[in-house]
Short mmCIF file of C-alpha atoms in Angstrom, two decimals:
data_model
loop_
_atom_site.label_atom_id
_atom_site.label_comp_id
_atom_site.label_asym_id
_atom_site.label_seq_id
_atom_site.Cartn_x
_atom_site.Cartn_y
_atom_site.Cartn_z
CA MET A 1 26.21 136.36 219.47
CA GLU A 2 22.86 138.16 219.21
CA MET A 3 23.84 141.26 221.20
CA ALA A 4 26.96 143.13 222.24
CA GLN A 5 27.54 142.35 225.92
CA SER A 6 28.12 145.95 226.97
CA LEU A 7 24.87 146.96 225.30
CA GLU A 8 22.85 144.21 226.97
CA ARG A 9 24.26 145.13 230.40
CA TYR A 10 23.45 148.80 229.85
CA LEU A 11 19.84 148.21 228.73
CA ARG A 12 19.17 145.99 231.73
CA SER A 13 20.75 148.50 234.12
CA MET A 14 18.51 151.22 232.69
CA ASP A 15 15.46 148.96 233.02
CA VAL A 16 14.73 149.34 229.31
CA ALA A 17 12.47 146.54 228.08
CA PHE A 18 13.36 145.24 224.63
CA SER A 19 12.66 142.30 222.34
CA ILE A 20 15.24 140.30 220.39
CA HIS A 21 14.49 139.32 216.79
CA PRO A 22 16.94 136.64 215.60
CA HIS A 23 17.43 136.17 211.85
CA GLU A 24 19.77 134.56 209.37
CA MET A 25 23.10 136.27 208.80
CA GLU A 26 22.44 139.46 206.81
CA THR A 27 24.70 142.52 206.46
CA SER A 28 22.26 144.66 204.47
CA LEU A 29 19.94 146.40 206.90
CA SER A 30 17.60 147.70 204.19
CA LYS A 31 17.22 144.19 202.73
CA LEU A 32 16.66 142.75 206.21
CA CYS A 33 13.94 145.28 207.02
CA SER A 34 12.20 144.49 203.75
CA GLU A 35 12.29 140.75 204.47
CA MET A 36 11.05 141.19 208.05
CA GLY A 37 8.32 143.69 207.15
CA ILE A 38 9.88 146.49 209.18
CA GLY A 39 9.43 150.07 207.98
CA PRO A 40 12.72 151.95 207.41
CA GLU A 41 11.20 154.96 209.19
CA GLN A 42 11.04 152.88 212.39
CA THR A 43 14.63 151.62 212.11
CA ALA A 44 17.30 153.61 213.95
CA VAL A 45 20.88 153.80 212.68
CA PRO A 46 23.97 155.47 214.17
CA ILE A 47 26.31 157.89 212.42
CA VAL A 48 29.52 158.63 214.30
CA LEU A 49 31.12 162.02 213.67
CA ARG A 50 34.04 164.05 214.90
CA THR A 51 35.19 167.66 214.93
CA GLN A 52 38.60 168.91 213.85
CA LYS A 53 39.53 168.97 217.56
CA GLN A 54 38.67 165.27 217.92
CA ALA A 55 35.40 165.70 219.81
CA PHE A 56 33.10 162.81 218.90
CA LEU A 57 29.33 162.55 218.52
CA MET A 58 26.79 159.86 217.65
CA ALA A 59 23.82 161.05 215.60
CA VAL A 60 20.84 158.66 215.51
CA VAL A 61 18.51 158.92 212.51
CA PRO A 62 15.91 156.74 210.76
CA LEU A 63 17.20 154.38 208.08
CA ASP A 64 15.26 156.19 205.34
CA HIS A 65 16.64 159.63 206.23
CA SER A 66 19.81 161.49 205.26
CA LEU A 67 21.73 163.24 208.02
CA ASP A 68 21.74 167.02 207.49
CA LEU A 69 25.29 167.89 208.50
CA ASP A 70 24.80 171.60 207.84
CA ARG A 71 21.79 171.74 210.13
CA LEU A 72 23.55 169.70 212.80
CA SER A 73 26.61 171.94 212.64
CA GLY A 74 24.38 175.00 212.96
CA LEU A 75 22.57 173.57 215.96
CA LEU A 76 25.73 172.62 217.85
CA ARG A 77 27.90 175.46 216.50
CA ARG A 78 30.74 173.25 215.37
CA GLU A 79 31.71 171.55 212.14
CA PHE A 80 31.51 167.76 211.99
CA LEU A 81 33.26 165.22 209.79
CA TYR A 82 32.35 161.60 209.11
CA LEU A 83 34.48 158.82 210.59
CA ASP A 84 35.74 156.13 208.28
CA GLU A 85 34.93 152.44 208.73
CA ALA A 86 38.06 151.64 210.75
CA GLU A 87 37.53 154.60 213.07
CA VAL A 88 33.90 153.62 213.69
CA SER A 89 34.84 150.02 214.46
CA ALA A 90 37.41 151.20 217.00
CA TRP A 91 34.61 152.65 219.13
CA PHE A 92 32.52 149.45 219.11
CA LEU A 93 34.98 146.73 220.03
CA ASP A 94 32.29 144.21 221.02
CA SER A 95 30.20 144.74 217.86
CA GLU A 96 30.54 143.28 214.41
CA PRO A 97 31.61 145.88 211.80
CA GLY A 98 28.50 147.35 210.21
CA ALA A 99 26.23 146.21 213.07
CA GLU A 100 27.02 149.04 215.50
CA PRO A 101 24.04 149.84 217.77
CA PRO A 102 22.56 153.37 217.82
CA ILE A 103 23.01 153.56 221.59
CA ALA A 104 25.88 155.78 222.71
CA GLU A 105 26.20 155.43 226.49
CA PRO A 106 27.92 151.99 226.65
CA TYR A 107 30.58 153.36 224.31
CA GLU A 108 31.03 156.68 226.13
CA LEU A 109 29.91 158.79 223.21
CA PRO A 110 27.75 161.93 223.38
CA CYS A 111 24.59 161.61 221.32
CA ILE A 112 21.82 163.50 219.55
CA VAL A 113 18.65 161.81 218.25
CA ASP A 114 16.38 162.73 215.36
CA ARG A 115 12.95 163.69 216.65
CA SER A 116 11.04 161.70 214.04
CA LEU A 117 11.97 158.39 215.71
CA PHE A 118 9.77 159.27 218.68
CA GLU A 119 6.71 159.35 216.42
CA GLN A 120 6.97 155.58 215.94
CA PRO A 121 5.09 153.10 218.19
CA ARG A 122 8.06 150.70 218.03
CA VAL A 123 11.65 151.21 216.88
CA PHE A 124 14.08 148.53 215.64
CA MET A 125 17.88 148.65 215.58
CA ARG A 126 21.08 146.66 215.25
CA ALA A 127 22.53 145.45 218.54
CA GLY A 128 26.11 144.58 217.61
CA SER A 129 25.36 141.50 215.51
CA HIS A 130 24.35 140.69 211.94
CA ARG A 131 22.17 137.87 213.29
CA ALA A 132 19.59 139.75 215.36
CA LEU A 133 17.75 143.03 215.72
CA ILE A 134 16.29 144.40 218.92
CA SER A 135 13.18 146.55 219.26
CA MET A 136 11.43 148.55 221.95
CA ASP A 137 8.16 150.41 222.28
CA ASN A 138 7.87 154.19 222.42
CA ALA A 139 7.88 154.39 226.22
CA ASN A 140 11.12 152.44 226.48
CA LEU A 141 12.64 154.41 223.62
CA GLN A 142 11.88 157.60 225.57
CA ARG A 143 13.54 156.09 228.64
CA LEU A 144 16.58 154.99 226.62
CA TYR A 145 17.21 158.44 225.14
CA GLN A 146 15.86 160.60 227.97
CA ALA A 147 19.25 162.21 228.72
CA TYR A 148 20.05 163.10 225.10
CA PRO A 149 19.00 166.13 223.03
CA LYS A 150 16.37 165.57 220.36
CA ALA A 151 16.15 167.68 217.21
CA VAL A 152 15.36 167.57 213.50
CA ILE A 153 18.79 166.59 212.16
CA SER A 154 17.88 164.63 209.01
CA ASN A 155 15.78 164.79 205.88
CA PRO A 156 13.66 162.06 204.26
CA SER A 157 15.48 160.33 201.40
CA VAL A 158 14.15 160.80 197.88
CA LEU A 159 15.96 157.81 196.36
CA PRO A 160 15.02 154.13 196.69
CA LEU A 161 16.32 152.73 199.97
CA SER A 162 19.39 150.48 199.74
CA ASP A 163 22.62 150.04 201.66
CA GLU A 164 23.97 147.48 199.20
CA PRO A 165 26.52 148.29 196.46
CA LEU A 166 24.82 150.07 193.58
CA ASN A 167 24.09 147.95 190.51
CA ARG A 168 25.34 150.33 187.86
CA THR A 169 23.92 148.16 185.08
CA ASP A 170 20.36 148.61 186.36
CA PRO A 171 18.87 151.46 184.30
CA THR A 172 15.98 152.00 186.74
CA SER A 173 18.33 152.72 189.65
CA ILE A 174 20.63 154.89 187.53
CA ILE A 175 17.79 156.97 186.06
CA ALA A 176 16.32 157.55 189.54
CA ILE A 177 19.68 158.89 190.72
CA TYR A 178 20.09 161.09 187.64
CA ASN A 179 16.59 162.52 188.19
CA ALA A 180 17.46 163.26 191.81
CA LEU A 181 20.69 164.93 190.66
CA ASP A 182 18.69 167.20 188.37
CA ASN A 183 16.69 168.39 191.38
CA LEU A 184 19.75 169.44 193.38
CA ASP A 185 19.91 173.22 193.43
CA ARG A 186 23.71 173.02 193.66
CA LEU A 187 24.17 171.21 190.33
CA PRO A 188 26.40 173.66 188.43
CA SER A 189 25.53 175.12 185.05
CA ILE A 190 28.20 175.33 182.40
CA PRO A 191 30.14 178.60 182.78
CA VAL A 192 29.34 181.25 180.18
CA LEU A 193 32.88 181.32 178.81
CA ALA A 194 32.90 177.53 178.40
CA MET A 195 29.61 177.72 176.49
CA GLN A 196 30.99 180.40 174.17
CA LEU A 197 34.14 178.36 173.55
CA LEU A 198 32.05 175.30 172.72
CA GLU A 199 30.02 177.29 170.21
CA GLN A 200 33.15 178.69 168.56
CA ALA A 201 34.88 175.31 168.44
CA SER A 202 31.87 173.79 166.67
CA SER A 203 31.89 176.45 163.94
CA GLU A 204 34.28 176.16 161.01
CA GLN A 205 33.94 179.92 160.49
CA THR A 206 35.62 180.87 163.79
CA THR A 207 39.00 182.53 163.29
CA ALA A 208 42.04 182.49 165.58
CA ALA A 209 41.44 186.18 166.31
CA GLU A 210 37.84 185.50 167.37
CA LEU A 211 38.87 182.61 169.62
CA ALA A 212 41.60 184.74 171.18
CA SER A 213 39.15 187.58 171.77
CA THR A 214 36.77 185.24 173.63
CA ILE A 215 39.52 183.76 175.81
CA GLU A 216 40.85 187.23 176.65
CA MET A 217 37.50 188.07 178.26
CA ASP A 218 38.74 186.07 181.26
CA PRO A 219 42.16 187.23 182.54
CA SER A 220 42.83 184.04 184.53
CA VAL A 221 42.12 181.73 181.57
CA THR A 222 44.24 184.03 179.38
CA ALA A 223 47.15 183.80 181.81
CA GLN A 224 46.93 180.00 181.90
CA VAL A 225 46.91 179.70 178.10
CA MET A 226 49.90 182.03 177.83
CA ARG A 227 51.83 180.08 180.50
CA TYR A 228 51.01 176.86 178.69
CA ALA A 229 52.20 178.16 175.34
CA GLY A 230 55.41 179.42 176.95
CA SER A 231 56.16 176.10 178.60
CA PRO A 232 59.43 174.33 177.67
CA TYR A 233 57.19 171.39 176.72
CA PHE A 234 56.45 173.11 173.39
CA GLY A 235 60.00 174.40 172.85
CA TYR A 236 58.99 177.80 171.46
CA ARG A 237 61.78 180.33 172.14
CA GLY A 238 60.24 183.48 170.71
CA ASN A 239 58.11 186.15 172.38
CA LEU A 240 54.37 185.66 172.71
CA ASP A 241 52.43 188.90 173.09
CA SER A 242 48.85 187.65 172.87
CA VAL A 243 46.58 184.63 172.90
CA GLN A 244 46.41 184.91 169.13
CA ASP A 245 50.20 184.48 169.04
CA ALA A 246 49.84 181.38 171.22
CA ILE A 247 47.30 179.99 168.75
CA THR A 248 49.07 180.77 165.51
CA ARG A 249 52.71 180.23 166.54
CA VAL A 250 52.66 177.44 169.13
CA LEU A 251 49.52 175.58 170.12
CA GLY A 252 47.08 175.71 167.24
CA PHE A 253 43.38 176.53 167.24
CA GLU A 254 42.01 173.22 168.50
CA LEU A 255 44.47 172.74 171.38
CA VAL A 256 44.05 176.31 172.67
CA SER A 257 40.28 175.90 172.46
CA ASN A 258 40.46 172.66 174.46
CA ILE A 259 42.81 174.06 177.12
CA ALA A 260 40.65 177.15 177.62
CA LEU A 261 37.46 175.07 177.65
CA ALA A 262 38.80 172.78 180.41
CA ILE A 263 40.04 175.67 182.56
CA ALA A 264 36.78 177.58 182.13
CA SER A 265 34.72 174.46 182.95
CA SER A 266 36.62 173.88 186.20
CA LYS A 267 35.54 177.32 187.44
CA ALA A 268 32.06 175.88 188.08
CA PHE A 269 33.31 173.95 191.11
CA ASN A 270 34.21 174.90 194.65
CA VAL A 271 36.49 172.19 196.05
CA PRO A 272 39.53 172.20 198.37
CA GLN A 273 42.96 172.77 196.86
CA GLU A 274 44.78 170.10 198.85
CA GLY A 275 44.43 166.34 199.38
CA PRO A 276 44.62 163.40 196.97
CA LEU A 277 41.30 164.52 195.46
CA GLY A 278 41.82 168.28 195.78
CA MET A 279 42.11 170.74 192.92
CA ARG A 280 45.91 170.44 192.72
CA ALA A 281 45.80 166.64 192.48
CA PHE A 282 42.94 166.88 189.97
CA TRP A 283 44.88 169.13 187.60
CA LYS A 284 48.06 167.07 187.92
CA HIS A 285 46.18 163.88 187.01
CA ALA A 286 44.21 165.68 184.28
CA LEU A 287 47.22 167.33 182.67
CA TYR A 288 49.42 164.24 182.68
CA THR A 289 46.55 162.20 181.24
CA ALA A 290 45.88 164.81 178.55
CA VAL A 291 49.50 165.11 177.45
CA LEU A 292 49.97 161.33 177.51
CA ALA A 293 46.71 160.74 175.60
CA GLN A 294 47.70 163.28 172.96
CA SER A 295 51.21 161.80 172.64
CA LEU A 296 49.89 158.24 172.38
CA ALA A 297 47.29 159.30 169.81
CA LYS A 298 50.06 160.84 167.68
CA LYS A 299 52.13 157.66 167.98
CA ILE A 300 49.15 155.46 167.08
CA ASN A 301 48.58 157.74 164.07
CA ARG A 302 44.92 157.04 163.32
CA PRO A 303 43.60 160.64 163.27
CA GLN A 304 40.22 159.63 161.85
CA THR A 305 39.39 157.61 164.96
CA LEU A 306 41.86 159.06 167.51
CA ASN A 307 42.27 162.77 166.93
CA PRO A 308 45.16 163.99 169.16
CA PRO A 309 43.58 167.32 170.23
CA ARG A 310 40.30 165.55 171.01
CA ALA A 311 42.24 162.91 172.95
CA TYR A 312 43.85 165.75 174.90
CA LEU A 313 40.45 167.17 175.90
CA CYS A 314 39.20 163.69 176.87
CA GLY A 315 42.20 163.37 179.16
CA LEU A 316 41.73 166.79 180.72
CA LEU A 317 38.06 166.28 181.59
CA HIS A 318 37.66 162.52 182.08
CA ASN A 319 37.81 162.83 185.89
CA ILE A 320 35.68 165.95 186.26
CA GLY A 321 33.21 163.90 188.31
CA VAL A 322 35.67 164.17 191.21
CA LEU A 323 35.19 167.95 191.18
CA LEU A 324 31.41 167.57 190.92
CA SER A 325 31.39 165.19 193.90
CA GLY A 326 33.41 167.66 195.96
CA HIS A 327 31.21 170.57 194.92
CA LEU A 328 27.89 168.86 195.68
CA PHE A 329 28.86 166.91 198.80
CA PRO A 330 31.68 168.77 200.61
CA GLN A 331 31.43 166.88 203.92
CA GLU A 332 31.38 163.46 202.30
CA PHE A 333 34.15 164.60 199.95
CA ARG A 334 36.34 165.28 202.98
CA LEU A 335 35.82 161.69 204.03
CA LEU A 336 36.70 160.46 200.52
CA ASN A 337 39.86 162.57 200.64
CA HIS A 338 40.71 161.17 204.07
CA GLU A 339 40.15 157.59 202.91
CA MET A 340 42.32 158.07 199.82
CA GLU A 341 45.09 159.48 202.02
CA ARG A 342 44.78 156.69 204.57
CA TYR A 343 44.47 153.81 202.10
CA PRO A 344 46.60 154.67 199.03
CA GLN A 345 46.50 151.05 197.90
CA ARG A 346 42.74 151.28 197.26
CA SER A 347 41.16 152.79 194.16
CA LEU A 348 38.77 155.72 194.39
CA SER A 349 36.02 153.59 192.81
CA ASP A 350 36.42 150.97 195.55
CA ILE A 351 36.31 153.59 198.30
CA GLU A 352 33.21 155.20 196.79
CA GLN A 353 31.38 151.87 196.83
CA ASN A 354 32.20 151.23 200.49
CA LEU A 355 32.03 154.69 202.07
CA VAL A 356 30.35 154.61 205.50
CA ILE A 357 27.57 157.19 205.07
CA THR A 358 23.78 156.99 204.89
CA GLY A 359 20.86 158.37 202.90
CA ASP A 360 20.72 159.86 199.43
CA VAL A 361 24.32 161.06 199.38
CA GLN A 362 25.45 157.46 199.71
CA ARG A 363 23.61 156.63 196.48
CA PHE A 364 25.11 159.61 194.66
CA ILE A 365 28.64 158.73 195.83
CA ARG A 366 28.18 155.04 194.95
CA LEU A 367 27.07 156.03 191.46
CA GLY A 368 30.75 156.91 191.08
CA HIS A 369 32.72 159.93 189.98
CA ASP A 370 32.83 158.46 186.47
CA HIS A 371 29.05 158.45 186.02
CA LEU A 372 28.67 161.78 187.82
CA GLY A 373 31.17 163.39 185.49
CA GLY A 374 29.80 161.80 182.35
CA TYR A 375 26.28 162.89 183.22
CA LEU A 376 27.36 166.49 183.82
CA LEU A 377 29.43 166.74 180.62
CA GLU A 378 26.49 165.32 178.68
CA LYS A 379 24.19 167.95 180.21
CA TRP A 380 26.74 170.60 179.31
CA ARG A 381 26.74 169.26 175.72
CA LEU A 382 30.45 168.70 175.45
CA PRO A 383 31.64 166.51 172.55
CA GLN A 384 30.28 163.00 172.93
CA ALA A 385 33.75 161.43 172.97
CA VAL A 386 34.59 163.54 176.03
CA SER A 387 31.46 162.67 178.03
CA THR A 388 31.81 159.00 177.00
CA CYS A 389 35.36 158.88 178.38
CA ALA A 390 34.13 160.38 181.64
CA TYR A 391 31.31 157.83 181.88
CA TYR A 392 33.35 154.71 181.07
CA HIS A 393 37.01 155.29 181.95
CA HIS A 394 36.71 152.59 184.65
CA ASP A 395 34.69 150.16 182.51
CA ALA A 396 37.15 147.71 180.94
CA GLU A 397 34.32 146.02 179.00
CA TYR A 398 32.99 149.13 177.23
CA VAL A 399 32.55 148.50 173.49
CA GLY A 400 30.19 151.28 172.39
CA GLU A 401 30.70 154.46 170.39
CA HIS A 402 34.07 156.23 170.89
CA ALA A 403 35.46 153.03 172.44
CA GLU A 404 38.96 153.84 171.15
CA TYR A 405 39.03 157.11 173.11
CA VAL A 406 37.82 155.24 176.21
CA MET A 407 40.51 152.57 175.76
CA LEU A 408 43.11 155.29 175.29
CA ILE A 409 42.18 157.07 178.54
CA GLN A 410 42.10 153.75 180.39
CA LEU A 411 45.58 152.99 179.06
CA CYS A 412 46.80 156.40 180.20
CA ASN A 413 45.43 155.82 183.69
CA ARG A 414 47.08 152.41 183.94
CA LEU A 415 50.41 153.78 182.73
CA LEU A 416 50.28 156.75 185.12
CA ALA A 417 49.34 154.47 188.02
CA GLN A 418 52.79 152.95 187.55
CA ARG A 419 54.12 156.39 188.53
CA LYS A 420 51.64 156.87 191.40
CA ILE A 421 49.57 159.44 189.50
CA GLY A 422 45.79 159.15 189.49
CA ASP A 423 43.22 157.31 191.59
CA LEU A 424 43.58 153.64 190.58
CA GLY A 425 45.36 152.83 193.83
CA ARG A 426 48.41 150.68 194.32
CA THR A 427 46.50 147.39 193.93
CA GLU A 428 46.21 147.91 190.17
CA LEU A 429 49.92 148.04 189.42
CA HIS A 430 49.69 144.98 187.21
CA ALA A 431 50.81 144.47 183.64
CA VAL A 432 49.57 147.34 181.50
CA GLN A 433 47.09 146.17 178.88
CA THR A 434 47.24 148.31 175.76
CA GLY A 435 44.04 146.91 174.26
CA GLY A 436 45.68 146.46 170.86
CA LEU A 437 46.00 150.23 170.39
CA ILE A 438 49.78 150.23 170.55
CA SER A 439 52.62 147.88 171.47
CA ASP A 440 53.77 147.72 175.08
CA ALA A 441 57.21 148.95 174.09
CA ASP A 442 55.83 151.99 172.27
CA ALA A 443 53.41 152.78 175.11
CA PHE A 444 56.18 152.79 177.70
CA SER A 445 58.47 154.75 175.39
CA VAL A 446 55.83 157.50 175.10
CA LEU A 447 55.30 157.40 178.87
CA GLU A 448 59.02 157.92 179.49
CA LYS A 449 59.06 160.97 177.22
CA VAL A 450 56.07 162.48 179.06
CA MET A 451 57.56 161.75 182.48
CA ALA A 452 60.78 163.49 181.40
CA MET A 453 58.71 166.69 181.40
CA CYS A 454 57.61 166.32 185.03
CA PRO A 455 58.92 169.71 186.25
CA GLU A 456 57.18 171.59 183.43
CA LEU A 457 53.92 169.61 183.77
CA ASP A 458 53.87 169.93 187.56
CA ASN A 459 54.36 173.69 187.27
CA LEU A 460 51.58 173.95 184.69
CA ALA A 461 49.25 171.87 186.88
CA ASP A 462 49.92 174.10 189.89
CA ASN A 463 49.15 177.17 187.79
CA MET A 464 45.93 175.66 186.47
CA ALA A 465 44.83 174.83 190.03
CA ALA A 466 45.57 178.32 191.34
#
């Protein structure tokens, strides 16, 4: 099949002249255009959207552009969400998945077209098959889209064009994405309180009173530290009247510093509370990972290479890239949330690599929440073990510096996946590999003790998310 039948019938009924360009089977449109000598600016692609009230829309943009959802929403005075792959395929029953044509009428969809396409003498597009493109000259393109509104609804991409999975071992691609991240005006700076806490934690001269005084500058962080210290998890039965009491009587300097640092850091992000990737789910995953990592580190008992308080902070912040993704790309984050809800058996990393979006945001999302988080924590100058765990907590082959912390966080994630906590999905519920850090029996024994504290940990996570 070179063309979807409904599309061919429609084009002929509209008297739109077009040419067919057969080719070998190829699912990557960017690669195909490169091989055929077709400019991405003269290649039209469809993006199917919906509103909360289930009104649908096809937006047609050039291959080398990113859809501007904010601008589109402003133009049409409604908020749009991306459709996932299954929802898109349901509209194009006679097309191969991923080869949907940017022509709305045969599929009874309303449509809006980016104006820049009409500057091209000839425009190419998919026609329902991965074995042929079609093209038409400007006059026929005008005839094809004459009934649809035209507007500037996209922006030129700044990253190298590719719709293939990102090669995360290619330093050229990664550096280009990091450079583009640096140029985003929404990239959050480290909160002032977090910076002050980092400075105090790095100084051996800082006293418990000075640390308490800094934390007490922020009432919400103070309240969270006090709730944490009063949790049944720590078993302290006396009265706690101040943060300094929490430090000296219950938690200790390093743990209080780490808890406050994580809570203060999370204030840099504006993300939804609910959903499998929302703030509540983030803190539940973070807190369980932190407590489990600290408990395992104590059991392993190698404080020179696995310091329990440092392991705790690695656990709290290893997934901070999820918050950064939600903060930078709220519309795409909604789609990620939707996909995680719809396909709980899939891992977040797998969904990120296959998300049906276009343009620069696709490249940022495919970089992965792990690399996004590691890059941000490195920019914020958090301890290297913490940023390394964020970078590599999905890389089972990592053998570099702080590898034991990385292995520990990976072990925590695999153990918690057994209890449906985290983002590994249900497909990874295989035998837990401890990496030689600890015996299987000891690992599961520690897990059982942590899970026995579920009510207390869930309550703490809810408070931290509030």
